[in-house]
Short mmCIF file of C-alpha atoms in Angstrom, two decimals:
data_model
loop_
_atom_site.label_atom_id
_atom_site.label_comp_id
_atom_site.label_asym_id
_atom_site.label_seq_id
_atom_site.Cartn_x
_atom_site.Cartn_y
_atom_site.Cartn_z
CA UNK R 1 13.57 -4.80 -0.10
CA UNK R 2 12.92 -2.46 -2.88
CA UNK R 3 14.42 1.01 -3.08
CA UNK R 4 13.14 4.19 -4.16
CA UNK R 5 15.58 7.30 -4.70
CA UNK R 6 14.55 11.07 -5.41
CA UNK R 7 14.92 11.96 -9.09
CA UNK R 8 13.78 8.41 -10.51
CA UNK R 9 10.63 8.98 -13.14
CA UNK R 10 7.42 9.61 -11.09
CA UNK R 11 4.26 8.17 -13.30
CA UNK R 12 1.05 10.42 -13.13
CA UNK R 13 -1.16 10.25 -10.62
CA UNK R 14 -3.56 6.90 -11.68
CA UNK R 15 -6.76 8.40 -10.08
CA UNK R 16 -6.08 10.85 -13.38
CA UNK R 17 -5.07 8.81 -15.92
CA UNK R 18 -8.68 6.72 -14.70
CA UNK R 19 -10.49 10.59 -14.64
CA UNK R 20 -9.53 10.94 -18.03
CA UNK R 21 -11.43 7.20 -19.48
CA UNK R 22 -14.05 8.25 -17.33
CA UNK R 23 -15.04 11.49 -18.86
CA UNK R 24 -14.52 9.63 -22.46
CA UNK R 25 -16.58 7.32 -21.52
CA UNK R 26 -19.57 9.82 -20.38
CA UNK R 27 -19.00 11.80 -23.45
CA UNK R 28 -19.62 8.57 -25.21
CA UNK R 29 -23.39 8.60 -22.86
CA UNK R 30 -21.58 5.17 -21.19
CA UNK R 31 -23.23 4.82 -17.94
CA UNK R 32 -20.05 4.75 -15.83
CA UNK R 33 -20.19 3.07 -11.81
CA UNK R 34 -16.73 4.75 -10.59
CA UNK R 35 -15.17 2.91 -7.90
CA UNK R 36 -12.13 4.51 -7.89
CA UNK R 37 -11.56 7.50 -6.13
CA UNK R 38 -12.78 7.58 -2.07
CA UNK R 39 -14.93 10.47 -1.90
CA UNK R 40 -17.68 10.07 0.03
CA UNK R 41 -21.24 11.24 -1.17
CA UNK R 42 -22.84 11.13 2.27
CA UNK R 43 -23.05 14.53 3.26
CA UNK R 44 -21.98 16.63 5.80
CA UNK R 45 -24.09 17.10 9.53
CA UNK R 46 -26.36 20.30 9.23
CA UNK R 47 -24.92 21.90 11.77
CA UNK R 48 -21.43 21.98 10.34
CA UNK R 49 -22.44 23.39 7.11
CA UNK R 50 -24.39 26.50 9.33
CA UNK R 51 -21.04 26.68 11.37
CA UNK R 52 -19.28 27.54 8.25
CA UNK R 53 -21.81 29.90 6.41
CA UNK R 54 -21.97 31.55 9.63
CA UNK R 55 -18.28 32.49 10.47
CA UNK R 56 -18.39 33.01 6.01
CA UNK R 57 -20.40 36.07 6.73
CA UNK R 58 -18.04 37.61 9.44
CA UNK R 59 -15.86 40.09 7.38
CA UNK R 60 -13.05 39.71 9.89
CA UNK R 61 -12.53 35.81 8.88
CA UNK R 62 -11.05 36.64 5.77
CA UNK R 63 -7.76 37.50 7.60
CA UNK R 64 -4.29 35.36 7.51
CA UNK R 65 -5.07 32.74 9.99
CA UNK R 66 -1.83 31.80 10.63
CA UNK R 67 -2.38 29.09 13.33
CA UNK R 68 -4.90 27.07 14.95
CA UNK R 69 -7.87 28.74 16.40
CA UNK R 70 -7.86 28.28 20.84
CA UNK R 71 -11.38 26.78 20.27
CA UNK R 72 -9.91 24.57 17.71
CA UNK R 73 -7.02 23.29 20.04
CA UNK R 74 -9.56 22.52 22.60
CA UNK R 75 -11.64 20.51 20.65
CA UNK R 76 -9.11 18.64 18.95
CA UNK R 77 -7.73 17.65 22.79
CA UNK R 78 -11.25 16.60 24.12
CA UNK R 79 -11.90 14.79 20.96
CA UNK R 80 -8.99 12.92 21.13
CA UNK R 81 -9.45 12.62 25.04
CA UNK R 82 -13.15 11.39 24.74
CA UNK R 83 -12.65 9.08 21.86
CA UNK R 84 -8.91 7.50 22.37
CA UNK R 85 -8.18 8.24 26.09
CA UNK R 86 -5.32 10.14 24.66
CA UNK R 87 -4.39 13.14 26.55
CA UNK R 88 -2.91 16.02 24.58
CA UNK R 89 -1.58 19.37 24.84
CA UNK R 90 -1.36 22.48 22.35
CA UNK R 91 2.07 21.74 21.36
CA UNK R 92 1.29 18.32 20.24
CA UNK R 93 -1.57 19.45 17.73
CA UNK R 94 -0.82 20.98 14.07
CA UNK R 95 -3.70 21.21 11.74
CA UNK R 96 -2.48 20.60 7.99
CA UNK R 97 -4.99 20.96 5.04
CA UNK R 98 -5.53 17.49 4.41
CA UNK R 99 -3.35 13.90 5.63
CA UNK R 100 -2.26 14.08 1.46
CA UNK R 101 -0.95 17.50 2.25
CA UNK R 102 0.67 16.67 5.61
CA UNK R 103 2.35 13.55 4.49
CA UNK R 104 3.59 15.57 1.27
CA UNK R 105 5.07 17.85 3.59
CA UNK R 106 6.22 16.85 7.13
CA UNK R 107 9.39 14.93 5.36
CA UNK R 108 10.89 18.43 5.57
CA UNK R 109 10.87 18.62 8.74
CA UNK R 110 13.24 16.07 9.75
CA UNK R 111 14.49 14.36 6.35
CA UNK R 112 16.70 15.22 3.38
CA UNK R 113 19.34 13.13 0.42
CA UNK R 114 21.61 11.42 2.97
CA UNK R 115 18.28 9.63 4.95
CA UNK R 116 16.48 6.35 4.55
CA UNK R 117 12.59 6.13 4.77
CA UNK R 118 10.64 2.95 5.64
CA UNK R 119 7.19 3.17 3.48
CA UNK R 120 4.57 0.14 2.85
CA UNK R 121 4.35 -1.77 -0.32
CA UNK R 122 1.64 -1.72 -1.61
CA UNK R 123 0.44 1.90 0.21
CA UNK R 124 -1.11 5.17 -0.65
CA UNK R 125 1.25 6.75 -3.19
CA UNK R 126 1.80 10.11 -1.35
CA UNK R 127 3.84 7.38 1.61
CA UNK R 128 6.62 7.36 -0.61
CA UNK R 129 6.20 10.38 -3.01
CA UNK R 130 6.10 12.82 -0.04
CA UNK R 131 9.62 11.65 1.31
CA UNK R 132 11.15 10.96 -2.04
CA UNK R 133 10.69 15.46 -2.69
CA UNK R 134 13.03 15.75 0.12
CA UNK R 135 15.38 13.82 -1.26
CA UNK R 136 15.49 10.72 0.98
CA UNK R 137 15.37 7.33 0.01
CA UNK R 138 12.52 5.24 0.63
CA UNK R 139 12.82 1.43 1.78
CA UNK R 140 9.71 -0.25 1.16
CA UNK R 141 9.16 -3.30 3.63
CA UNK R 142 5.96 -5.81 2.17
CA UNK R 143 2.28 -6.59 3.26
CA UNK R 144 1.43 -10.07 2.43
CA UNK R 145 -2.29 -11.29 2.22
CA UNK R 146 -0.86 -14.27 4.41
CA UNK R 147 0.25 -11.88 6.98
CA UNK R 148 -3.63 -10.60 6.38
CA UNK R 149 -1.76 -7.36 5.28
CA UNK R 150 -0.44 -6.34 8.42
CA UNK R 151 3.60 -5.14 8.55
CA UNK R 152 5.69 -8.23 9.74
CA UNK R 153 9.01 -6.89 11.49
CA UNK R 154 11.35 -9.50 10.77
CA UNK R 155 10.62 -8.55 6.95
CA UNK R 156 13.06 -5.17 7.55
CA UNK R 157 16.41 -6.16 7.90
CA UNK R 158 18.06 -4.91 10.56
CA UNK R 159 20.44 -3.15 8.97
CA UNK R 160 17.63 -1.47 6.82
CA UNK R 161 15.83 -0.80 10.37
CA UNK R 162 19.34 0.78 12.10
CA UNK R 163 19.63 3.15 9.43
CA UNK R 164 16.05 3.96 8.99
CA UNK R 165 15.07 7.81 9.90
CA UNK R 166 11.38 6.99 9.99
CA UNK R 167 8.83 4.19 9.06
CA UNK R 168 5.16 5.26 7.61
CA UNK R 169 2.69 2.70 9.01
CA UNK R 170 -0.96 3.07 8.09
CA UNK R 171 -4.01 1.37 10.09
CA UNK R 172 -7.00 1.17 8.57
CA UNK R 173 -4.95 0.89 5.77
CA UNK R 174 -5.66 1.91 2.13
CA UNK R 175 -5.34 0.40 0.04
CA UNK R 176 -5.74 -3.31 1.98
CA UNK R 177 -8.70 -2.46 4.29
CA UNK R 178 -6.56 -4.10 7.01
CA UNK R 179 -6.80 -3.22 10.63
CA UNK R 180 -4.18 -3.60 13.65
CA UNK R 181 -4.63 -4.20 17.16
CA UNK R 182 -3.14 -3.24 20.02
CA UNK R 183 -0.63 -5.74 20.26
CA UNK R 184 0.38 -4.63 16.89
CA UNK R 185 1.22 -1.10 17.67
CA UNK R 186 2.90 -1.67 20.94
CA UNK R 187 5.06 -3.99 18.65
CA UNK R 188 5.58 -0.88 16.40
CA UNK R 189 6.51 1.33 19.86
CA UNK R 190 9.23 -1.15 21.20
CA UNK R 191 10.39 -1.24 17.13
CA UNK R 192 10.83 2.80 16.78
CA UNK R 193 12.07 3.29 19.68
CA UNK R 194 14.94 -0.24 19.80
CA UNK R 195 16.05 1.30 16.00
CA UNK R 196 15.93 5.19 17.54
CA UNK R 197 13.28 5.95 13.85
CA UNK R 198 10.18 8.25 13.69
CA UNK R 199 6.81 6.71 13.59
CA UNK R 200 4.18 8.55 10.90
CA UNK R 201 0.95 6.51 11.04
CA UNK R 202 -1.86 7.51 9.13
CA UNK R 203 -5.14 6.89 11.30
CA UNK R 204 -7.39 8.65 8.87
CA UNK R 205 -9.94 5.74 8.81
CA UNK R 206 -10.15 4.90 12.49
CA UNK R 207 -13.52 5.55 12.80
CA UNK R 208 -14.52 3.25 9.45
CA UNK R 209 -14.03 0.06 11.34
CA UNK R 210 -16.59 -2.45 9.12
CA UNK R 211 -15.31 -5.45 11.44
CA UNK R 212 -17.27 -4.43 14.59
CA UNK R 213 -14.14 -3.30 16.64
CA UNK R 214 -13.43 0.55 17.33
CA UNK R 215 -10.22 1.97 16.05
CA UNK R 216 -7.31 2.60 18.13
CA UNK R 217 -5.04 5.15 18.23
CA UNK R 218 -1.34 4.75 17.82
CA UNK R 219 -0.58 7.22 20.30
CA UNK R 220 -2.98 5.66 23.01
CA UNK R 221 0.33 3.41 23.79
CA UNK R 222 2.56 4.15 26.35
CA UNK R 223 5.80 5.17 24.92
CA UNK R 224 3.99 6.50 21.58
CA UNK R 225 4.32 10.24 21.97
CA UNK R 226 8.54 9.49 22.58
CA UNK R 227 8.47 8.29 18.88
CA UNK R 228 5.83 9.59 16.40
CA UNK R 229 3.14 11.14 15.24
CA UNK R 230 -0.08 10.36 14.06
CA UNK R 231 -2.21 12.04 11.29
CA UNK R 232 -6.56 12.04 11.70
CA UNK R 233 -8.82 13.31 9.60
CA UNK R 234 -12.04 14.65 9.25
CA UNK R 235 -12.43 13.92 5.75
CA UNK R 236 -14.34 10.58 6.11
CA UNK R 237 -15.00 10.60 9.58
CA UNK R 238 -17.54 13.61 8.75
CA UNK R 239 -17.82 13.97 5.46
CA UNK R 240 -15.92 17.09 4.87
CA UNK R 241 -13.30 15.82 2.09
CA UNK R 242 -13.24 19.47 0.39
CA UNK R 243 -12.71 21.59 3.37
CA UNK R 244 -9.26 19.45 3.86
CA UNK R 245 -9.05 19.47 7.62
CA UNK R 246 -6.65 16.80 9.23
CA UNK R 247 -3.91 17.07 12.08
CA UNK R 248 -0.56 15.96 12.92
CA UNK R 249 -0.56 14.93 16.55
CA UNK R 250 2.08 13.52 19.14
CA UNK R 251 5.56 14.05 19.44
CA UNK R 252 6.26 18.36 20.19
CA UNK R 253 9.75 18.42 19.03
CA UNK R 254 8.15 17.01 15.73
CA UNK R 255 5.58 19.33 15.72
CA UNK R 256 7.59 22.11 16.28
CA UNK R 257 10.00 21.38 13.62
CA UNK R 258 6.99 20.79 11.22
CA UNK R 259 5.46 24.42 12.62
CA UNK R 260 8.61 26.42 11.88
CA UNK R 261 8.79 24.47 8.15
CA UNK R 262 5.12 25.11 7.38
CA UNK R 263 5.50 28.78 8.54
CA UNK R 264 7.76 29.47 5.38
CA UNK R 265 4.74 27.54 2.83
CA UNK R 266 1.47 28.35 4.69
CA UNK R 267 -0.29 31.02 6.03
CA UNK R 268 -2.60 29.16 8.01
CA UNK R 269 -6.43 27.29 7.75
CA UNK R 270 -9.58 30.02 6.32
CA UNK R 271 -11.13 30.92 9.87
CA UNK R 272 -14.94 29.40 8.80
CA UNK R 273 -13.02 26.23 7.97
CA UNK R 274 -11.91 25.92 11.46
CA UNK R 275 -15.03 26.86 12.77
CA UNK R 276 -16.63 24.11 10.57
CA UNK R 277 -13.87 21.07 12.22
CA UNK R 278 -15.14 22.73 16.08
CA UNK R 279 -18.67 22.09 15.00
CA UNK R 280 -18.07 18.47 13.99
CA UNK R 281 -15.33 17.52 16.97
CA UNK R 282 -17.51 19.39 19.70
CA UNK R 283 -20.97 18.39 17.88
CA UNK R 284 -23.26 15.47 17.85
CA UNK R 285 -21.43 12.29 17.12
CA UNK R 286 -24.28 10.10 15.31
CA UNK R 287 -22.47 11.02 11.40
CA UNK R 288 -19.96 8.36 12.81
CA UNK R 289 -22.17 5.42 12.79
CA UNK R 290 -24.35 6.28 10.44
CA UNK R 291 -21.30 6.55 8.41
CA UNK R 292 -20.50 2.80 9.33
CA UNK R 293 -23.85 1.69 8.38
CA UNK R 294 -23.53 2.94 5.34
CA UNK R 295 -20.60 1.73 4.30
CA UNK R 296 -21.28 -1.90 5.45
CA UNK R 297 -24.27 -2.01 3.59
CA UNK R 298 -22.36 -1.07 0.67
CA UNK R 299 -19.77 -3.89 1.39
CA UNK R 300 -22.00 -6.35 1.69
CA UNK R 301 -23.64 -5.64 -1.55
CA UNK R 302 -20.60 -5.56 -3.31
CA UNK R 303 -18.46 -8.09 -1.64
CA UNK R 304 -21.15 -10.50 -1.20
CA UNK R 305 -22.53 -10.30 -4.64
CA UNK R 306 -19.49 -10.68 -6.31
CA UNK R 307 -18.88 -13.76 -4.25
CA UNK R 308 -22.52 -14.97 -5.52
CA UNK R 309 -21.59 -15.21 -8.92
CA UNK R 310 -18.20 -16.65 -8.76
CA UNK R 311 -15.46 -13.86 -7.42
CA UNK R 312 -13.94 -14.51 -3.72
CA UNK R 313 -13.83 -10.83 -2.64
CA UNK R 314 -13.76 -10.69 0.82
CA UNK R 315 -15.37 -8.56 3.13
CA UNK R 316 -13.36 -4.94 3.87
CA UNK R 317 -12.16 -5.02 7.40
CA UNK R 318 -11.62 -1.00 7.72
CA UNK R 319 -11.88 2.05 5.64
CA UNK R 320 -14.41 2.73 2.56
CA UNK R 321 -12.61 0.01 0.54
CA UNK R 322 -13.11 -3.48 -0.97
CA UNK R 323 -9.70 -5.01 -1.84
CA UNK R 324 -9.70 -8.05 -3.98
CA UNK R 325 -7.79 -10.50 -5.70
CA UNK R 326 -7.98 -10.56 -10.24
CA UNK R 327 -9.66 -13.18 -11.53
CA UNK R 328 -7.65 -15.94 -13.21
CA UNK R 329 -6.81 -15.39 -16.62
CA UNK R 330 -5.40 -11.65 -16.83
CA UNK R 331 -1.62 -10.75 -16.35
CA UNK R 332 -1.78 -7.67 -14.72
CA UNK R 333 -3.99 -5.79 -12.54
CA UNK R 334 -3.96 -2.62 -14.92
CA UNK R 335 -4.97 -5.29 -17.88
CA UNK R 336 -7.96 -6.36 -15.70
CA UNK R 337 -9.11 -2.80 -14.92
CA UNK R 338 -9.14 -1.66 -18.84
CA UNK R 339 -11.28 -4.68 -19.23
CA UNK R 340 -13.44 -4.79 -16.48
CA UNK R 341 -14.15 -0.35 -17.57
CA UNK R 342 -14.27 -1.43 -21.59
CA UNK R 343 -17.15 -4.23 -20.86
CA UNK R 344 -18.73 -2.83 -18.10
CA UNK R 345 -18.73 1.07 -17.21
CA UNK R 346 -17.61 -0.29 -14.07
CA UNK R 347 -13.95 1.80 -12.93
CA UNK R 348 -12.01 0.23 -10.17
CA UNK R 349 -7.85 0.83 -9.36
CA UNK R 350 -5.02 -1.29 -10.39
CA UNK R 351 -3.32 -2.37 -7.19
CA UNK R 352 -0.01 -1.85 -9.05
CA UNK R 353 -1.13 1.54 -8.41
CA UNK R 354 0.00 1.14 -4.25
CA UNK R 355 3.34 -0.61 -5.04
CA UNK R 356 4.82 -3.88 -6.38
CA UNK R 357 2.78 -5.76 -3.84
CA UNK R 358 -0.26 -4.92 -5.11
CA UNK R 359 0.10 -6.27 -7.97
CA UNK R 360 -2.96 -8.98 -8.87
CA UNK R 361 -5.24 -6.75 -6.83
CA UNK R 362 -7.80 -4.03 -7.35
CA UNK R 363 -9.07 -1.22 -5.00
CA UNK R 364 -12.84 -0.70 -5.14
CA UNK R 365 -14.28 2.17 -3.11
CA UNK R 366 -18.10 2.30 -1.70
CA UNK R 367 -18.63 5.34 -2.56
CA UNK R 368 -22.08 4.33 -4.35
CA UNK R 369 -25.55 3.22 -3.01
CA UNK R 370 -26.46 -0.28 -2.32
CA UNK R 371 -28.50 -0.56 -5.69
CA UNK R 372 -25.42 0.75 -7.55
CA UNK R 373 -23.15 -2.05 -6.16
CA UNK R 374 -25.67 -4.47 -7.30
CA UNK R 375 -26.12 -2.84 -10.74
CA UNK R 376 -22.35 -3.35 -11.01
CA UNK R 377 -22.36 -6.73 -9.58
CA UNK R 378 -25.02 -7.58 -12.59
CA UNK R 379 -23.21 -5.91 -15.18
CA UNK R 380 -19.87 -7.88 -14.11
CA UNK R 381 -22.09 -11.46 -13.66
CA UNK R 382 -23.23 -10.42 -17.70
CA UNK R 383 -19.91 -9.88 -19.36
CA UNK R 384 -18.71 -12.69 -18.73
CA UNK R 385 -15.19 -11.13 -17.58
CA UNK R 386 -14.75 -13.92 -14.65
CA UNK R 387 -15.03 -16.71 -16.88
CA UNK R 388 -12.17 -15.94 -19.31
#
């Protein structure tokens, strides 16, 4: 296993460094396709956006929130109810501004220079960034395509998993587009709780399933709540990636612990964005599949074009990303990318961007129409970058 310890050089965020040769390549009138960062450009339901501009024009919103809203518990605990069968109770809810945030964050609550994280390799960067500011080190255990990207247990040693404080597990995952079943996470459940660790699973994509089953919760498993937490998001779900509205749900002495650390860095969520998250939990529900339409569409343009003229990319099993394999002929995924942006406009991330592991992949992100995909899946087929 590889280690990461706080204090080791941190690179700069890649989604910048790619920002940057985008807005070169604009000022240079290149007609860029940017596949890089997930930010949806569906938009928001209607009656969300009037939720917000309404509570806006109350004078008495602009006032230190502080905590959660009662209506905002409650529909946080029937959402959960209706769509996971997960009961829960005020205790077991904190609202964050954001998964990035909470997962920058929560490490406080529990970890600091003498404990041992577990974190996915390849995975999102803030997995291992957010525990590494509290001084811990991270342990990062592989995903293996042959595994179809899902965390094999006998891969942590079990001297790795004895001292182990907590293990990040993410499904959907990002960057992978793998998904996990139930057998999976009552594997994960017996694991946390054999090797006495703290479960953090990121479910910020359950309801971007793109392989026709729904998306599970981690804490819809008996035992779950004993050992972790899980983090959901409204971001994708609902379109709402600016108003950064997610929540940290499961295990209250967790919570609490988080609470009392988040009390000294936050005062609390703007009252019309809470309003805004009621609207969409409590609200009609079609966004979500319209949502998954969308983004299938999108994958099969992309995915199924590129296979057309030559690249096996297969088809995303979860999230709003494609992950695929470099052609033959570069040496690095980062060498691939500056090529595939110089003779094409088209911007996609390095995998070595998530972690050793993801090195000879790239993350592509459907965050373009149908007729963009295939604009990019021509201007690929043109260059000639698959035949080098």
């Amino acid at each position: 296993m590889e280690f990461l310890k706080a204090g080791e050089p941190v690179e700069s965020n890649i989604f910048n460094q790619l920002d940057e040769k985008k807005r070169a390549l604009i000022e240079k009138g290149v007609d860029v396709i940017n596949l890089s960062i997930g930010t949806p450009d569906f938009q928001p339901d209607r009656h969300v956006m009037e939720a917000v501009s309404r509570a806006a024009l109350d004078p008495d919103m602009y006032k230190y929130s502080l905590t959660e809203t009662p209506e905002l518990l409650e529909a946080v605990e029937k959402w959960y109810k209706r769509r996971y069968d997960v009961d829960l109770a005020d205790d077991e809810i904190i609202q964050v501004s954001g998964s990035q945030e909470g997962f920058a964050h929560i490490g406080f609550a529990f970890a600091g220079p003498n404990d041992l994280i577990l974190a996915p390799d390849p995975g999102y960067p803030i997995f291992t960034f957010g525990p590494l500011m509290t001084g811990a080190t991270i342990a990062l255990y592989p995903l293996r395509e042959e595994n179809n990207w899902q965390l094999d247990f006998n891969d942590i040693p079990e001297d790795i998993a004895e001292r182990a404080k907590a293990i990040v597990v993410s499904y959907p995952n990002n960057p992978t587009t793998a998904v996990a079943d139930r057998a999976f996470y009552e594997k994960l459940v017996l694991f946390a709780r054999e090797h006495n660790m703290i479960v953090l699973h990121d479910n910020a994509y359950s309801d971007l399933m793109l392989d026709g089953t729904d998306g599970l919760s981690f804490l819809s498993i008996p035992g779950a709540k004993e050992v972790g937490v899980e983090f959901n998001s409204l971001s994708k779900t609902y379109n709402l990636t600016g108003m950064r509205v997610s929540f940290v749900v499961g295990n209250r002495e967790l919570i609490a612990r988080f609470r009392a650390f988040r009390s000294q860095i936050d005062y609390g969520t703007f009252y019309p964005i809470q309003a805004g998250a009621v609207a969409a939990l409590n609200g009609p529900q079609d966004i979500v599949m319209r949502n998954r339409k969308g983004y299938m569409a999108r994958r099969d343009a992309l995915c199924g074009g590129l296979r057309s003229i030559g690249w096996n990319v297969p088809d995303a099993q979860g999230t709003m990303f494609v992950w695929a394999k470099v052609p033959e002929g570069y040496a690095s995924s980062a060498e691939f990318a500056l090529d595939l942006l110089e003779k094409t406009g088209v911007i996609v991330v390095p995998g070595s961007a998530f972690g050793r592991h993801g090195e000879g992949y790239v993350r592509m992100a459907l965050v373009v129409p149908p007729e963009r995909m295939q604009e990019a899946v021509r201007r690929i087929a043109e260059s000639g970058i698959l035949n080098r």
